[in-house]
Structures are given as C-alpha cells and as structure tokens.
Coordinates of C-alpha atoms and ligand atoms in Angstrom, one line a residue:
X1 CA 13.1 13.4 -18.4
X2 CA 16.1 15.7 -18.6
X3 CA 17.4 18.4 -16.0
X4 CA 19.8 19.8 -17.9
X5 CA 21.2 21.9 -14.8
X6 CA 20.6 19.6 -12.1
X7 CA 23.3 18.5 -10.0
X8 CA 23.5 17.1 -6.5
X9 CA 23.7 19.7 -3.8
X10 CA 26.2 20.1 -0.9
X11 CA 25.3 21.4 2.0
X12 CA 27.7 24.5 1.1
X13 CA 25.4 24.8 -2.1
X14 CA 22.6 24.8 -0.1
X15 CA 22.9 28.0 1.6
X16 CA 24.3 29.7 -1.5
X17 CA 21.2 28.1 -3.2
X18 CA 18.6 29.1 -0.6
X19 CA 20.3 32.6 -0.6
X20 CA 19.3 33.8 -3.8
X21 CA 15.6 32.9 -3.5
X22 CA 13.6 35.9 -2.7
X23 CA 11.2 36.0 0.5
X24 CA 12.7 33.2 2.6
X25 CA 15.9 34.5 4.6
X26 CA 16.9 38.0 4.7
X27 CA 20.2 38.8 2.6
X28 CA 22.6 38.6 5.3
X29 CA 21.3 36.1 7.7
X30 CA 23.7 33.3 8.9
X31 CA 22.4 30.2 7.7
X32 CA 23.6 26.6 9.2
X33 CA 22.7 23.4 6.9
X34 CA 22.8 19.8 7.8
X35 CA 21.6 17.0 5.5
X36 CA 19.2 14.6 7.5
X37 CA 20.4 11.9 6.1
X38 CA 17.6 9.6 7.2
X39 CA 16.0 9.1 3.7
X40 CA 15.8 6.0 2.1
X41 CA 16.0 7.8 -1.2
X42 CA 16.6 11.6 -1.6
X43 CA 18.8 14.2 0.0
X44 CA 17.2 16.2 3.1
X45 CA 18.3 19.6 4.0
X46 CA 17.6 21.4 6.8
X47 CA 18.3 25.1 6.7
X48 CA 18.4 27.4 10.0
X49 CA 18.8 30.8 10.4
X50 CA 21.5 31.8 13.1
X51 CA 20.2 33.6 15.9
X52 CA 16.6 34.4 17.6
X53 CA 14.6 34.2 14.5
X54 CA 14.6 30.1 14.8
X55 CA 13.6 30.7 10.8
X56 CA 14.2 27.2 9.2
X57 CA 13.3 25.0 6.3
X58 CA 13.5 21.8 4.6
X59 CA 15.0 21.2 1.1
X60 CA 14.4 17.5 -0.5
X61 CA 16.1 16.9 -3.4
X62 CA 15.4 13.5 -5.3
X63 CA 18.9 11.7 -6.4
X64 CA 18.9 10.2 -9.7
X65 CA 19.1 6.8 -8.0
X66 CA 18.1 5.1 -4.5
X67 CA 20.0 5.9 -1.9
X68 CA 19.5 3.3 0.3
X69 CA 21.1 1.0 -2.6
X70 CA 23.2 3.2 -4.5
X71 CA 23.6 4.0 -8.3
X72 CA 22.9 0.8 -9.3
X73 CA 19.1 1.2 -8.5
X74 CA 18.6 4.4 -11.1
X75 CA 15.3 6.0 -10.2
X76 CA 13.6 8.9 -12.4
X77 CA 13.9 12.4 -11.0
X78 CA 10.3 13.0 -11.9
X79 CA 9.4 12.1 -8.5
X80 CA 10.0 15.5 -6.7
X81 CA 7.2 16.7 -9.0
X82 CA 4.7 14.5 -7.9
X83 CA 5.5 14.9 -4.7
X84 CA 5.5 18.7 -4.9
X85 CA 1.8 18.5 -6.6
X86 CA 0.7 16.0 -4.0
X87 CA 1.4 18.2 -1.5
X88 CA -0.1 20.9 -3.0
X89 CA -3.0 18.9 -3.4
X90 CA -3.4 17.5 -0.3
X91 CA -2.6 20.9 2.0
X92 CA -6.0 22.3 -0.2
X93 CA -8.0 19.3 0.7
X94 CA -6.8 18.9 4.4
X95 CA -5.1 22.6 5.1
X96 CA -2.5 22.1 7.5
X97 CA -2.3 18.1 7.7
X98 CA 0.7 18.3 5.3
X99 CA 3.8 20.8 5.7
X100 CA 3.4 23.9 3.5
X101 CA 5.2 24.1 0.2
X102 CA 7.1 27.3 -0.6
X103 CA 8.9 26.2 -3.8
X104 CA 9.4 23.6 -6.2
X105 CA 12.1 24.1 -8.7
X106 CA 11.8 21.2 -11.4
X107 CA 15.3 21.9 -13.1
X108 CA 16.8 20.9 -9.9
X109 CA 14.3 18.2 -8.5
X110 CA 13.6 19.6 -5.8
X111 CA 11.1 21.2 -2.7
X112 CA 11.4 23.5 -0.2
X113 CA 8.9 23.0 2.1
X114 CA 7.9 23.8 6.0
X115 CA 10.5 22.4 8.2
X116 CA 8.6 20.1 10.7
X117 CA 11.6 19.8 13.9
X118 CA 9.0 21.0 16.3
X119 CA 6.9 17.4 15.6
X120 CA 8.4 13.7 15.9
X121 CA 8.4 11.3 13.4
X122 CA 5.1 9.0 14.4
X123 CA 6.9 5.9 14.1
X124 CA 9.5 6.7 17.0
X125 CA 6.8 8.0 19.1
X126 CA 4.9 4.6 19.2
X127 CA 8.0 2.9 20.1
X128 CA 8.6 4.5 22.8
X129 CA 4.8 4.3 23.6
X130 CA 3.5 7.6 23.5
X131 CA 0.2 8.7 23.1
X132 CA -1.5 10.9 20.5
X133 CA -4.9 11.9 21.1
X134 CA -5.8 13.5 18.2
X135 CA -4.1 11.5 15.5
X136 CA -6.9 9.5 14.9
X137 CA -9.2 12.6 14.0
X138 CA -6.8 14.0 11.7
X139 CA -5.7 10.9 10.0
X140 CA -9.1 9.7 9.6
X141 CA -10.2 13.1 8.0
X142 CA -7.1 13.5 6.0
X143 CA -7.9 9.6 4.3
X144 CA -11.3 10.6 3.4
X145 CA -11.0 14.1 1.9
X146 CA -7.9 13.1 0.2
X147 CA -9.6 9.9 -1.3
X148 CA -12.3 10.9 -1.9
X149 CA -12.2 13.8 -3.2
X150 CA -9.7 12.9 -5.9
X151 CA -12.0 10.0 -7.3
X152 CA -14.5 9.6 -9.1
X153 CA -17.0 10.1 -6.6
X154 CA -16.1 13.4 -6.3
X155 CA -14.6 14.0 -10.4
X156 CA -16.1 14.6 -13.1
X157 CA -14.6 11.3 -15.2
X158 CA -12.6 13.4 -18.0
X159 CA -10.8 15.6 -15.3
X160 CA -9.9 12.7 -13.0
X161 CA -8.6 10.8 -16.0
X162 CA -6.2 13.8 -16.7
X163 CA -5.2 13.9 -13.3
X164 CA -4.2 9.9 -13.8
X165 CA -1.9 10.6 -16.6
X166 CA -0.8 13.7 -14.4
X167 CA 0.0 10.9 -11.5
X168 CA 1.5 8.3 -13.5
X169 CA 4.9 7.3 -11.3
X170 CA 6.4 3.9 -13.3
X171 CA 9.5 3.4 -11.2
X172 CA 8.1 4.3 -7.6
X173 CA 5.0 1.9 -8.2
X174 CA 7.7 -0.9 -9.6
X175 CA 9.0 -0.6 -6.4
X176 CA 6.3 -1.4 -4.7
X177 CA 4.8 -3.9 -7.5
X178 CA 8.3 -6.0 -6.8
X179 CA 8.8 -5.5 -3.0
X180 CA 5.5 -5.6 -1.5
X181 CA 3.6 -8.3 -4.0
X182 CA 6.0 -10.3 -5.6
X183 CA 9.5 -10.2 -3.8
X184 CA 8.5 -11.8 -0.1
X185 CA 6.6 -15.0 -1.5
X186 CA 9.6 -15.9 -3.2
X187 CA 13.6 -16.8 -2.3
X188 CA 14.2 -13.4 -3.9
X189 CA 17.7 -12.0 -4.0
X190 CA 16.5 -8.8 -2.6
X191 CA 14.8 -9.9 0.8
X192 CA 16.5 -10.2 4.4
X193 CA 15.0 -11.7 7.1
X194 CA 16.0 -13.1 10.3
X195 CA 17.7 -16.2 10.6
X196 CA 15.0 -17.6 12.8
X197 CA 12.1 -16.9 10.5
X198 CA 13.7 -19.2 7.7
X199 CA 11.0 -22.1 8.4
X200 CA 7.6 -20.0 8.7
X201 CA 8.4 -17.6 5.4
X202 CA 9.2 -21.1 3.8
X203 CA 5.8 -21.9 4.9
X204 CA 4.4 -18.7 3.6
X205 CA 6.5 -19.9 -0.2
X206 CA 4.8 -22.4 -0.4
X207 CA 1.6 -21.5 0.6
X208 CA -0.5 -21.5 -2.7
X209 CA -4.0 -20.2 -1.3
X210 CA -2.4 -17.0 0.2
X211 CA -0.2 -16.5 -3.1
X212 CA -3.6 -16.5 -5.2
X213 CA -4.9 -13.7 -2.9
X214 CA -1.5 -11.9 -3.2
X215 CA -1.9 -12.1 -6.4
X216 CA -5.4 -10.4 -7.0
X217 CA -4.1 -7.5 -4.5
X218 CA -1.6 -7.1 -7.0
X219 CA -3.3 -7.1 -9.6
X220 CA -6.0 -4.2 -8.0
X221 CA -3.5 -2.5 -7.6
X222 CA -1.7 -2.0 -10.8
X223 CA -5.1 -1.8 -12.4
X224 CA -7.1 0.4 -10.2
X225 CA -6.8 4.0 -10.5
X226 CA -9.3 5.0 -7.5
X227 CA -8.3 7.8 -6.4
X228 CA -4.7 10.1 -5.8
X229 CA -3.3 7.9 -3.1
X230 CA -0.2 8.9 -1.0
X231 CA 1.7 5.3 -2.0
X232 CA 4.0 5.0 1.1
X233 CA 1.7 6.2 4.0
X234 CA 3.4 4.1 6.7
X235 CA 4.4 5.6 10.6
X236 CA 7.8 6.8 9.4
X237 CA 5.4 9.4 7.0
X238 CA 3.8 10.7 9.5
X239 CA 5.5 13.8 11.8
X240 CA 3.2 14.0 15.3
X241 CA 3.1 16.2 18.2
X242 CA 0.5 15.5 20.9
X243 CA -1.7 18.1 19.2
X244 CA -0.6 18.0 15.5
X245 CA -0.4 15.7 12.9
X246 CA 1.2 16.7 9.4
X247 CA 1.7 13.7 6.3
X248 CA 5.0 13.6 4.7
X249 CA 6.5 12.2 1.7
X250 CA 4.0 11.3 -1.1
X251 CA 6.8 10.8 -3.5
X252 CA 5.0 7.2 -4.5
X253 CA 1.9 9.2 -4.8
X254 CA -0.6 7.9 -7.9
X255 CA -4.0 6.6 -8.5
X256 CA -4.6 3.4 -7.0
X257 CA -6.8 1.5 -4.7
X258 CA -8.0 3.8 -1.7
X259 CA -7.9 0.6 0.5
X260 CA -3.8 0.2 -0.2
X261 CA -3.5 4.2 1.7
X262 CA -5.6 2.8 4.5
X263 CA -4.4 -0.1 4.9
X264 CA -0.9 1.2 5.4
X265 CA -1.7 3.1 8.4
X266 CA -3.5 0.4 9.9
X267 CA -0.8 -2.3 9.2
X268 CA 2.1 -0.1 10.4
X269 CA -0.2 0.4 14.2
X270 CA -0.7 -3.4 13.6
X271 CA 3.4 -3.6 13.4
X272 CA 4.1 -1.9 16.3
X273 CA 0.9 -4.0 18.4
X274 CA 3.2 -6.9 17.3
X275 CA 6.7 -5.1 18.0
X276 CA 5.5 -4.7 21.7
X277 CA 5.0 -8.6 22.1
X278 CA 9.4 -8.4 21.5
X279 CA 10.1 -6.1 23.6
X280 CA 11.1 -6.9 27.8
X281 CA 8.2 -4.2 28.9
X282 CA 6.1 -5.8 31.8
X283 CA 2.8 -7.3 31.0
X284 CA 0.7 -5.0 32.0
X285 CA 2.4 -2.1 30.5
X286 CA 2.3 -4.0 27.2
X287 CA -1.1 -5.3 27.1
X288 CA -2.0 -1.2 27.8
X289 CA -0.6 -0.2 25.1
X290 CA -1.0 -2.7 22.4
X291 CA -5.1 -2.4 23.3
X292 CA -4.4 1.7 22.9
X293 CA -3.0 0.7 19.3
X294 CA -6.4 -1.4 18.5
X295 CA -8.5 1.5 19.7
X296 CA -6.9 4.0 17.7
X297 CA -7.5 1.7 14.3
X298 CA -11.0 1.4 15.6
X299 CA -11.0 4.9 15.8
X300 CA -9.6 5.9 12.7
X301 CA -11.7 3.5 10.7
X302 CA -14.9 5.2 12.3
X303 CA -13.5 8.4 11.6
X304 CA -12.7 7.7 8.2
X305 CA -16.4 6.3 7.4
X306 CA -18.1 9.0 8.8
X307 CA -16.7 11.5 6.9
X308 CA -16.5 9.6 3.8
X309 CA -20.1 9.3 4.1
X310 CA -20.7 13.2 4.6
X311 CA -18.8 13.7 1.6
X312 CA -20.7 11.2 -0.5
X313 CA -24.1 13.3 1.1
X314 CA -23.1 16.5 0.0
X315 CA -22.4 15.4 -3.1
X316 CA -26.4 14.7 -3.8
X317 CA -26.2 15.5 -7.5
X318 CA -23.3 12.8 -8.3
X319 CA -24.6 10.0 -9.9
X320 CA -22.8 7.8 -7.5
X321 CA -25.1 8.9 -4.9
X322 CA -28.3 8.7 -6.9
X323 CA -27.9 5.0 -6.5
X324 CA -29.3 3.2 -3.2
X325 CA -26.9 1.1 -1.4
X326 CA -23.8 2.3 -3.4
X327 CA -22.4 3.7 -0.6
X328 CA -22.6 0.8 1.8
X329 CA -21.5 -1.5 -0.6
X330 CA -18.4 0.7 -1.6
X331 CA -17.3 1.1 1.8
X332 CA -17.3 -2.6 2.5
X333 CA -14.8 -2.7 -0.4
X334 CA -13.2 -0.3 0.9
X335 CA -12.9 -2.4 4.3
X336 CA -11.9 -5.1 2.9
X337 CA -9.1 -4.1 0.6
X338 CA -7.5 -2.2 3.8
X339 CA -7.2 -5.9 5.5
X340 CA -6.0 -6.9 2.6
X341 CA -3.3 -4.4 2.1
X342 CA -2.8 -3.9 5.7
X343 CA -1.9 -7.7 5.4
X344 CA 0.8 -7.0 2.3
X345 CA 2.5 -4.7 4.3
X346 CA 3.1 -6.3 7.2
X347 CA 4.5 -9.7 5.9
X348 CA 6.6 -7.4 3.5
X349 CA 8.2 -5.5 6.4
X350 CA 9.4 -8.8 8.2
X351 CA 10.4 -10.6 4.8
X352 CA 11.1 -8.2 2.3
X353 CA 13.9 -5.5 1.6
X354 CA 12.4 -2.7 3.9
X355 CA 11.8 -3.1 7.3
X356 CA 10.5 -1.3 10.3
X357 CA 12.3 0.0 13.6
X358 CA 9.8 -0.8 15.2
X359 CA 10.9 -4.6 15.2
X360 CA 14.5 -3.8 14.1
X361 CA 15.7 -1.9 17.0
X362 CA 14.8 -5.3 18.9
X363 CA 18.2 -6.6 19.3
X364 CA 18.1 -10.4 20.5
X365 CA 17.0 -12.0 17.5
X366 CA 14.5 -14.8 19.4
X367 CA 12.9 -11.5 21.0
X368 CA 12.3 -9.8 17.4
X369 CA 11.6 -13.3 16.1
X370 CA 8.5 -13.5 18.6
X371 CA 6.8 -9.9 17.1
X372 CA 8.0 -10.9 13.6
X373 CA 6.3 -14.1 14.0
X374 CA 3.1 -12.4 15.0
X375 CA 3.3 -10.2 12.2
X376 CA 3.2 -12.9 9.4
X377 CA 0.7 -14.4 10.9
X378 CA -1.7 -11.5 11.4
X379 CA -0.8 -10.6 8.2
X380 CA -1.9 -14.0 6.9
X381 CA -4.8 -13.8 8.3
X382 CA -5.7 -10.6 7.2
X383 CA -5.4 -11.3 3.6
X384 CA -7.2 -14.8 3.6
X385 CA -10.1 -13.5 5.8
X386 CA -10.9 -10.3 4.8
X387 CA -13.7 -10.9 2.5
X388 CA -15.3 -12.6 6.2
X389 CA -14.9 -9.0 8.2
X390 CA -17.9 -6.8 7.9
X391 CA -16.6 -3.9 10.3
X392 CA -13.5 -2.7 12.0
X393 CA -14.5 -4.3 15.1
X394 CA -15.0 -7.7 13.0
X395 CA -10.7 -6.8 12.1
X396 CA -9.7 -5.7 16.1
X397 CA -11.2 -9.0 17.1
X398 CA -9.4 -11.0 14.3
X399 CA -6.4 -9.6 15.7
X400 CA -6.8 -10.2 19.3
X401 CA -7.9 -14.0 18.4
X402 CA -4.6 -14.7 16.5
X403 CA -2.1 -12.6 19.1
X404 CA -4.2 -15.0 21.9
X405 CA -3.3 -18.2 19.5
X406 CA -0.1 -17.4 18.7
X407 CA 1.6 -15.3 22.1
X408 CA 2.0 -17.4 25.6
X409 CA 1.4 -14.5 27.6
X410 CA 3.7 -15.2 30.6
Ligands
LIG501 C1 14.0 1.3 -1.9 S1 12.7 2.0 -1.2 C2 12.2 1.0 0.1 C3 10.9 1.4 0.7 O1 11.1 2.7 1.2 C4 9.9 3.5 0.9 O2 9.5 4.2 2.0 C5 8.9 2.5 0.5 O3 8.1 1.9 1.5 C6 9.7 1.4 -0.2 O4 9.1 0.2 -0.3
LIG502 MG1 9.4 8.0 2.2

C-alpha cells in the first residue's frame, strides 16, 4: 500500500497536525507533546492542553518498519487500519473496555484516540503486586463478546468471510508465526536468553514430542479463522485502574483461534505467578499473591464461559445452537487451545526475541533464572497436557503441582 503523503511526525508536527483538526482543542490552546517512546513498533504521542482543562490525547502512528529493530525489519503501514477498525469494533461490542477513537487518518497511518494517563499499564501493576478487583469481570466479558460475536457463531458465514479478507494482517501474523512457533525451538539468530538457561532450552531443542505439538498450534493458527482476535493480548495491552480496565493495541488483530486471545491473558498472569518465585519478597507475601494470580485465571475463565454461554442462548435460531452438545464440546476446545497457547507464550517470552518485565527487571541472573525456569516448565506442561484438563480448576492445579515440583520453597 502507498501513503503518498505520509511522513514520520515530530513532535513539533504534532501539535501543528492536531491543530488543524476540527473539534479536539480550541484554536489557541497551548498544546505540550511528548512521544512515549515505549512502543515496540510505532510512534506514541501524547498531546496536552496547557492549563486547567487537563484536555489530552494520544496519537499512534505506525513507522514503516519495527522500531524495536530498526529499518531493516520493514513492516507494512496497513497496520494502523486494522487497529483503528478493531477498535472500533471492539468499543461497539464491549463499550468502554477499549479507549475511544476520534480519528483515523489512513494517508498518514495513523489514530487518535482517548488518552488513557489516568490508568496503569496492567503489566507494571502486577509487578509491583497490586490488586484489581474487577479485571476479571471485564476481561472475561470483553473475551467473550469480542470472540464470539465476530465468529461464526454469531455471523452469518458470507459476512464473516468478508470481514476475514477485511482482517487479513501478513506481516504482523509472520511475526508471530516466526517468534512464537518456530523461532524458540530452534538455535535461531533472533532469540536471547539468559546465559543460565542454555542447558534446559537445549532440552526443550531437542525435545521432539513437544515440537510435534508446537507444531499443530501452529498450524491452528495459521489455518483457523475463528473469530476477530486482538493478536497481542498480553499484560503490557492492557491499561488498569482499580475500577477500570480498557484493551489497547490490536495492531496484530485478525481471525484466528479464540483460544490463542485467551490464552495470552492467562499465560502473561501465569508469567508473573512465575516472576514472583525470582524476586527477594518474603514467603508469605509471595505465596499471597501468586495464589491471587491463580484465582483471578480461575475467575476469568468462569467469567468468560458464562457469558459465552449466554450468548450462544440468545442466539436460539443459529444453527450452531440447534445442535445438542455443541456448546460443551466447543468450549472444551476452547479450554484446551488456551493451555495450549498459554503454553507458547510463556516459553517464547523466556526464549525468544520479546521478553517480559516481569522477569526482566530481575537483575541477578540466578534469581531471574529460577522464575524463567518455572516458566518453561509450566509452559511445557501446558502444551503436552492440555488435551488431559477438562476445567480451569483441572489447569490452576497443573500449575500448582509443577511450581511444588520444581520451587524449594525456603
Ligand atoms: C518485533 S515485535 C515483538 C513483539 O512485540 C509485540 O507486542 C508482539 O508480542 C511481538 O511478538
Ligand atoms: Mg503492542
């Protein structure tokens, strides 16, 4: 695709840009801009208005490469439309669980959108162990409208299929195709890992059964298009506040497997349970916490199915729902693919080219070894067993077994 006037802004550009577009500052306010810099590919502008009115706003602009690796990884500019149209999509289907979009302006790739400097980005919050009461509920909810209501459970087949061609996002799904399924089970050029890890990821190399089940999680995803998922739906896309909760970032938004959205959010809790085990906090304090993490997967998953299964009721003339049993034996899928994915994601954020603060901001490397150790072998065992788990109690007490087989609690 060609933007034939797009350049990079500057933050000076900003301000002049932001100016001329009616309804969002008045014409002489005194506007302040500051790029975030805190993407790992796009531009993020905040714009605030000098003064009482506290008036701001986010810009994102997608660069025509990855920032995080420069201009040798080109990357299609495309992708500030779907994430404009996912979040369009999503704020009808779960108004207010996304931030509001006031503009998207396609020549110049990008979105302005509600700025969110009120909430915290989710991810920091769990390190430092707060707690979010209602995160759960609005997660939950915001998985199954979103998923379901962009499938075919919901579709009629001919208009989801438009909306698949509509979603179709080659380069951001390469990215994960090569980094989360393929990269971290091999000695690939683009992984980094800690030193101390060298002999259990060789392990993981060379271990053939868990490879084969990589391998069909690969595959279901590439091939299939269940519903508009967000793509990237890990703590660090998620802004909380102890009341709210508002998804960020779809930008690797297409139609895949509803289990790979699901099992994101589980895997990145299941990251920070194993984070804690690194980090000097006393026993107690720790244990606390990490059984706060399991509750609130238990708690999302039962959210999730109960209103997943509302939908599929009120939906009494699809023919999905005409047949007995369907439903039960969809959502088990569904269970299982989350372990599944949940699984993929964690082993890829300790082996892979994107990790997470959560175990990064460790700093002695045996410490961070000790989480990161956990993490690949929960993963493991996530992957391997999850055709065994029947229920989300089946996958808390998976994970309890292997942090009690692996972690000498002192
Ligand atoms: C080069 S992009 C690396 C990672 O950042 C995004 O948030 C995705 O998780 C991707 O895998
Ligand atoms: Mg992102």
């Amino acid at each position: 695709m060609s933007n034939s006037g797009y350049h990079v802004l500057s933050e000076l550009e900003t301000i002049q840009y932001v100016k001329k577009i009616p309804g969002l500052f008045s014409e002489n306010a005194l506007l302040i801009c500051k790029e975030l810099g805190d993407g790992n590919l796009n531009l993020v502008f905040r714009i605030t208005e000098k003064g009482t009115s506290g008036k701001s706003i986010i810009i994102k602009q997608a660069l025509p490469y990855a920032r995080v690796v420069g201009e040798s990884w080109p990357l299609t500019l495309d992708r500030s439309r779907i994430e404009s149209d996912a979040l369009m999509i999503q704020n009808i289907l779960c108004p207010g669980l996304v931030p509001k979009v006031y503009l998207y302006d396609k020549e110049m790739s990008l979105t302005i959108m509600e700025d969110l400097s009120t909430h915290i980005n989710m991810r920091k919050g769990l390190i430092t162990r707060n707690q979010y009461p209602h995160f759960a509920k609005h997660i939950g909810t915001f998985l199954a409208r979103t998923l379901f209501l962009t499938s075919d459970l919901a579709l009629e087949p001919q208009y989801k299929k438009q909306k698949v061609v509509k979603f179709i996002n080659l380069e951001l799904c390469k990215i994960t195709e090569d980094l989360v399924f393929t990269d971290p089970y091999y000695d690939a050029t683009t992984n980094q890992f800690n030193p101390l890890m060298k002999e259990v990821i060789k392990e993981i190399w060379d271990h053939a059964e868990l490879k084969l089940e990589i391998t069909k999680l690969k595959e279901r995803f590439l091939t299939h298009a269940q519903a508009l998922i967000h793509g990237d739906l890990h703590t660090g896309s998620i802004m909380v506040t102890e009341k709210d909760t508002k998804v960020i970032d779809p930008e690797f938004a297409f139609y895949g497997p509803m289990g790979f959205d699901i099992g994101n959010v589980v895997a990145n809790l299941l990251l920070n349970f194993c984070a804690h085990e690194g980090c000097s906090l006393d026993q107690k304090e720790r244990l606390q916490y990490q059984d706060y993490l399991l509750n609130i997967v238990e708690e999302i998953w039962t959210i999730f199915e109960k209103e997943f299964r509302a939908l599929w009721k009120g939906n009494e003339s699809s023919f999905y729902a005409s047949v007995q049993g369907y439903d039960d034996d969809y959502i088990l899928r569904l269970l299982q693919d989350t372990l599944g994915y949940a699984g993929c994601e964690m082993m890829r954020r300790v082996i892979g080219l994107a990790h997470v603060p959560d175990l990064e901001s460790i700093d002695d490397p045996k410490l961070r070894a000790k989480g990161e150790r956990l993490a690949l072998a929960i993963g493991q065992q996530l992957v391997l067993r999850r055709e065994t788990v029947w229920t989300i109690c089946d996958l808390t007490a998976l994970v309890r077994y292997i942090k009690n087989r692996e972690v000498d609690e002192d």
